[in-house]
GROMACS .gro file of C-alpha atoms in nm:
model
  194
    1PHE     CA    1  27.476   9.531  21.456
    2LEU     CA    2  27.148   9.350  21.318
    3SER     CA    3  27.328   9.056  21.209
    4CYS     CA    4  27.487   9.017  21.552
    5LEU     CA    5  27.142   9.107  21.726
    6GLY     CA    6  26.959   8.793  21.502
    7GLN     CA    7  27.193   8.555  21.631
    8ALA     CA    8  27.140   8.643  21.971
    9GLN     CA    9  26.765   8.615  21.914
   10ILE     CA   10  26.832   8.247  21.737
   11GLY     CA   11  27.041   8.149  22.035
   12THR     CA   12  26.796   8.234  22.312
   13LEU     CA   13  26.506   8.105  22.101
   14SER     CA   14  26.159   8.103  22.255
   15GLU     CA   15  25.839   8.027  22.140
   16PHE     CA   16  25.839   8.408  21.931
   17GLY     CA   17  26.204   8.425  21.903
   18GLY     CA   18  26.202   8.290  21.559
   19PHE     CA   19  26.032   8.584  21.392
   20ALA     CA   20  26.218   8.839  21.592
   21ALA     CA   21  26.565   8.689  21.464
   22PHE     CA   22  26.456   8.665  21.110
   23THR     CA   23  26.343   9.041  21.106
   24SER     CA   24  26.654   9.147  21.249
   25LEU     CA   25  26.851   8.909  20.993
   26SER     CA   26  26.623   9.027  20.726
   27ARG     CA   27  26.703   9.366  20.770
   28ALA     CA   28  27.081   9.283  20.828
   29PHE     CA   29  27.042   9.136  20.470
   30ASP     CA   30  26.878   9.434  20.317
   31TYR     CA   31  27.155   9.654  20.440
   32TYR     CA   32  27.418   9.423  20.299
   33ASP     CA   33  27.255   9.376  19.979
   34GLY     CA   34  27.199   9.760  19.945
   35VAL     CA   35  27.585   9.862  19.996
   36GLY     CA   36  27.695   9.557  19.771
   37ASP     CA   37  27.860   9.361  20.039
   38VAL     CA   38  27.734   9.013  19.868
   39ALA     CA   39  27.951   8.794  20.068
   40ALA     CA   40  27.798   8.905  20.406
   41ALA     CA   41  27.462   8.911  20.262
   42VAL     CA   42  27.441   8.566  20.121
   43GLY     CA   43  27.644   8.439  20.445
   44ILE     CA   44  27.310   8.557  20.671
   45THR     CA   45  27.094   8.389  20.451
   46ALA     CA   46  27.283   8.093  20.378
   47TYR     CA   47  27.401   8.001  20.717
   48LYS     CA   48  27.222   8.185  20.987
   49MET     CA   49  26.856   8.279  20.885
   50HIS     CA   50  26.568   8.047  20.929
   51ILE     CA   51  26.397   8.106  20.604
   52ASN     CA   52  26.063   7.950  20.768
   53TYR     CA   53  25.912   8.294  20.803
   54GLY     CA   54  25.979   8.378  20.424
   55LEU     CA   55  26.135   8.304  20.122
   56GLY     CA   56  26.236   8.660  20.002
   57PRO     CA   57  26.562   8.686  20.125
   58VAL     CA   58  26.688   8.357  20.012
   59GLU     CA   59  26.543   8.435  19.613
   60LYS     CA   60  26.727   8.751  19.663
   61ALA     CA   61  27.054   8.601  19.779
   62LEU     CA   62  27.026   8.329  19.512
   63GLU     CA   63  27.013   8.602  19.220
   64LEU     CA   64  27.370   8.742  19.350
   65VAL     CA   65  27.556   8.428  19.345
   66PRO     CA   66  27.642   8.186  19.051
   67PRO     CA   67  27.380   7.885  19.030
   68ASP     CA   68  27.591   7.602  19.062
   69SER     CA   69  27.777   7.759  19.314
   70HIS     CA   70  27.822   7.604  19.681
   71ASP     CA   71  27.636   7.914  19.798
   72ALA     CA   72  27.355   7.836  19.583
   73GLY     CA   73  27.350   7.518  19.722
   74ARG     CA   74  27.346   7.645  20.073
   75LEU     CA   75  27.047   7.886  19.967
   76LEU     CA   76  26.852   7.625  19.803
   77ALA     CA   77  26.886   7.391  20.110
   78ARG     CA   78  26.754   7.624  20.333
   79SER     CA   79  26.459   7.732  20.123
   80ILE     CA   80  26.323   7.364  20.112
   81THR     CA   81  26.097   7.363  20.432
   82ALA     CA   82  26.004   7.709  20.328
   83LEU     CA   83  25.886   7.554  20.001
   84ARG     CA   84  25.657   7.293  20.176
   85PRO     CA   85  25.314   7.427  20.056
   86GLU     CA   86  25.461   7.418  19.706
   87TYR     CA   87  25.600   7.038  19.678
   88GLU     CA   88  25.733   7.039  19.348
   89ARG     CA   89  25.955   7.349  19.403
   90ALA     CA   90  26.062   7.205  19.739
   91GLN     CA   91  26.200   6.897  19.541
   92GLU     CA   92  26.364   7.138  19.289
   93ALA     CA   93  26.558   7.301  19.560
   94ALA     CA   94  26.658   6.965  19.708
   95THR     CA   95  26.764   6.817  19.392
   96GLY     CA   96  26.984   7.112  19.304
   97ALA     CA   97  27.120   7.123  19.647
   98LEU     CA   98  27.201   6.758  19.663
   99PHE     CA   99  27.385   6.795  19.312
  100ILE     CA  100  27.568   7.107  19.453
  101ALA     CA  101  27.661   6.911  19.775
  102ARG     CA  102  27.801   6.615  19.609
  103ARG     CA  103  27.973   6.818  19.348
  104HIS     CA  104  28.156   6.985  19.627
  105GLN     CA  105  28.194   6.692  19.854
  106ASP     CA  106  27.999   6.877  20.123
  107PRO     CA  107  27.873   6.584  20.354
  108GLU     CA  108  27.715   6.851  20.598
  109LEU     CA  109  27.517   7.008  20.305
  110GLU     CA  110  27.433   6.675  20.197
  111MET     CA  111  27.272   6.580  20.500
  112TYR     CA  112  27.087   6.906  20.583
  113THR     CA  113  26.916   6.874  20.228
  114LEU     CA  114  26.825   6.502  20.320
  115VAL     CA  115  26.691   6.589  20.631
  116ALA     CA  116  26.486   6.904  20.484
  117ALA     CA  117  26.391   6.707  20.176
  118ALA     CA  118  26.267   6.395  20.392
  119CYS     CA  119  26.057   6.627  20.574
  120ILE     CA  120  25.868   6.758  20.339
  121ASP     CA  121  25.818   6.388  20.190
  122ILE     CA  122  25.654   6.289  20.514
  123SER     CA  123  25.424   6.614  20.530
  124TYR     CA  124  25.306   6.458  20.183
  125CYS     CA  125  25.276   6.104  20.287
  126GLY     CA  126  25.591   5.995  20.072
  127PHE     CA  127  25.699   5.777  20.378
  128GLY     CA  128  25.901   5.541  20.181
  129LEU     CA  129  26.097   5.812  20.032
  130CYS     CA  130  26.132   5.978  20.376
  131VAL     CA  131  26.278   5.653  20.483
  132ASP     CA  132  26.535   5.646  20.198
  133ARG     CA  133  26.644   5.985  20.230
  134ASN     CA  134  26.674   5.997  20.619
  135SER     CA  135  26.861   5.643  20.605
  136GLN     CA  136  27.109   5.824  20.375
  137ALA     CA  137  27.143   6.123  20.641
  138ILE     CA  138  27.192   5.881  20.932
  139ARG     CA  139  27.453   5.708  20.750
  140LEU     CA  140  27.630   6.033  20.695
  141ALA     CA  141  27.550   6.134  21.057
  142ARG     CA  142  27.828   5.850  21.145
  143HIS     CA  143  28.093   6.075  21.010
  144LEU     CA  144  27.962   6.440  21.145
  145GLU     CA  145  27.894   6.588  21.450
  146GLN     CA  146  27.535   6.750  21.333
  147PRO     CA  147  27.330   6.629  21.615
  148PHE     CA  148  27.043   6.878  21.526
  149ASP     CA  149  26.998   6.732  21.174
  150GLU     CA  150  27.066   6.365  21.303
  151ALA     CA  151  26.807   6.416  21.570
  152HIS     CA  152  26.532   6.565  21.282
  153ALA     CA  153  26.633   6.260  21.057
  154LEU     CA  154  26.552   5.996  21.362
  155PHE     CA  155  26.220   6.196  21.448
  156ASP     CA  156  26.109   6.161  21.071
  157ILE     CA  157  26.203   5.792  21.000
  158SER     CA  158  26.103   5.686  21.300
  159ARG     CA  159  25.736   5.864  21.209
  160ALA     CA  160  25.744   5.726  20.881
  161LEU     CA  161  25.839   5.367  20.954
  162SER     CA  162  25.546   5.382  21.203
  163ALA     CA  163  25.305   5.484  20.905
  164LEU     CA  164  25.467   5.219  20.715
  165GLY     CA  165  25.387   4.947  21.013
  166ASP     CA  166  25.746   4.874  21.088
  167LEU     CA  167  25.686   4.935  21.454
  168ASP     CA  168  26.017   4.746  21.595
  169GLU     CA  169  26.231   4.942  21.365
  170ALA     CA  170  26.047   5.308  21.429
  171ALA     CA  171  26.095   5.219  21.825
  172ARG     CA  172  26.476   5.173  21.747
  173HIS     CA  173  26.499   5.476  21.592
  174ALA     CA  174  26.303   5.665  21.853
  175GLU     CA  175  26.520   5.527  22.099
  176ASN     CA  176  26.845   5.626  21.906
  177MET     CA  177  26.675   5.985  21.899
  178LEU     CA  178  26.683   6.008  22.278
  179ALA     CA  179  27.050   6.032  22.305
  180VAL     CA  180  27.116   6.226  22.003
  181ALA     CA  181  26.860   6.508  22.116
  182ASP     CA  182  27.035   6.575  22.450
  183LEU     CA  183  27.359   6.611  22.228
  184SER     CA  184  27.175   6.863  21.997
  185GLY     CA  185  27.105   7.081  22.356
  186ASN     CA  186  26.808   7.168  22.153
  187ARG     CA  187  26.487   7.197  22.335
  188HIS     CA  188  26.250   7.166  22.029
  189TRP     CA  189  26.449   6.797  21.967
  190ARG     CA  190  26.475   6.710  22.351
  191ALA     CA  191  26.102   6.757  22.391
  192PHE     CA  192  26.021   6.556  22.077
  193ALA     CA  193  26.247   6.279  22.194
  194ARG     CA  194  26.078   6.226  22.556
   0.00000   0.00000   0.00000
């Protein structure tokens, strides 16, 4: 029940819905962890939960899976943005997730990881690294249908290029974001694209 409730709360995400969804999914994770259903516990954390409200579930889930497994890669990737205050740990999570994504030939995980890592880069004025990672993510996006992550990449790369003084290229990426943001159906990215 709690897992379904958390998913519904994500689907109807409002300004305060993120924390409510995190709470429901955290309780579902605790239940599955408590009864020994590792697959369900990891599935909630790696694929459904917005980790920005706390690292507890992802850290617990990482203890349940082999360190180089595909699930570990998903969990590491999900932890990157929550680790924003700890730059070195965020970079370690990104490096680990990218290694696993490439080893498992998972371009969706690779793209997600690149976008999350680039978001951290821009927070620390690593504009060149942000452009590099988001450029890689945008190239991957040509073969994937991940408009949410692509919109995020286009948004951050346009900001980084502006900071680097390349206003024409920044404007081109910002313009591309308009169509992608509409495809994403996400209110957050649609608002930023306008």
